[in-house]
């Protein structure tokens, strides 16, 4: 800091009539916590340049810093120095809040709104106070007023709504964020980032189709918004629109060829669309990128294992899945899939049971994990435990799952409850299961592997 002050001293010697450098030197002292020296510089400036609104504001701010709260006379003096300068109101309200005088700060800002015919900066200052007071009604009112001010930069609007996305468990915040995002898009229909944010808002609410439309619209305006590409691919895969995902993945990779997650999404979509050779090729690219991201590498290897199973390359599949579990031992979806594949092949059942038991403890409400645990226990002829876990899987399902119900019938049959087993198999058929194996079980009233 001493060096910076010396620099300003040198500049002032060269340009003694430029008051900007005096302000800069005073600010340097203030940053260093030396208010006394800053005040001395202001005194020199008054003698040399005379009094000015800027100098008065600077001196008053230094004085306020050392007081419990700015007094009415001091507030009036600073505002009187330039009653149309919004920075005075904003600064004084901030000082009042810092001195635990929010009521006076609100009154000052409301007065400023009347005098200056409202300004978005005043709305935001009031919103900050209401947020601290947990007054959501007035907070949201001020934010909406600010967003309706054409002078408010779109970047500020986007930043505010973005900050609300993590609080969508609060229905009031979710509703207001949606309204504010709509205001941004209405005011800035040609802003790609605004449309992308609108997509984020819908995505957080689970409105995937609407989110897809907003991301697509944003990318049509600008293909340089990487997060929108990633979210769009995620949505298309979640919705099972694999052909469109492959198409959009090609576009994304032509712009961002070094993003491992895009290769993963592309490979996933290709695999589900039946193009396993192309998927394996993209997996190779994905594995070469972002090598330090163990969670992503584990997901890529797990997908590779799934494809190898489809290609009947079981040894390679085991190797890929085992590596995936080692890389991310807390990814219970990967553990579940690996354990299930081992179970349906009657291979390493003890290993599968150990893995799925860990997952069942970690995510006891996960119906897929409960089903896999039941399948493994069934393979181990532990029918009582298998029944308990398939019942948990069914309890955690919002709608009847025909596969789970069929498995319940299998367990009941092996327990000797043949009549109940037949009832379960028939329930499975009623729920939409039309597999030949199920039909054979029902027709012959017996279990078949």
Tab-separated table of N, CA and C in Angstrom, residues 432-440:
chain	number	residue	atom	x	y	z
A	432	UNK	N	-49.402	-55.091	-17.387
A	432	UNK	CA	-48.793	-54.838	-18.686
A	432	UNK	C	-47.681	-55.778	-19.089
A	433	UNK	N	-47.366	-56.770	-18.259
A	433	UNK	CA	-46.293	-57.721	-18.569
A	433	UNK	C	-46.847	-58.813	-19.482
A	434	UNK	N	-46.315	-58.900	-20.696
A	434	UNK	CA	-46.806	-59.902	-21.659
A	434	UNK	C	-45.690	-60.842	-22.110
A	435	UNK	N	-44.659	-61.007	-21.272
A	435	UNK	CA	-43.538	-61.860	-21.669
A	435	UNK	C	-43.981	-63.317	-21.789
A	436	UNK	N	-43.310	-64.040	-22.683
A	436	UNK	CA	-43.648	-65.450	-22.892
A	436	UNK	C	-43.423	-66.267	-21.623
A	437	UNK	N	-42.357	-65.940	-20.902
A	437	UNK	CA	-42.056	-66.684	-19.681
A	437	UNK	C	-43.172	-66.519	-18.656
A	438	UNK	N	-43.690	-65.306	-18.529
A	438	UNK	CA	-44.783	-65.079	-17.577
A	438	UNK	C	-46.029	-65.841	-18.008
A	439	UNK	N	-46.322	-65.819	-19.293
A	439	UNK	CA	-47.497	-66.544	-19.775
A	439	UNK	C	-47.373	-68.039	-19.481
A	440	UNK	N	-46.158	-68.552	-19.621
A	440	UNK	CA	-45.932	-69.969	-19.345
A	440	UNK	C	-46.134	-70.273	-17.868
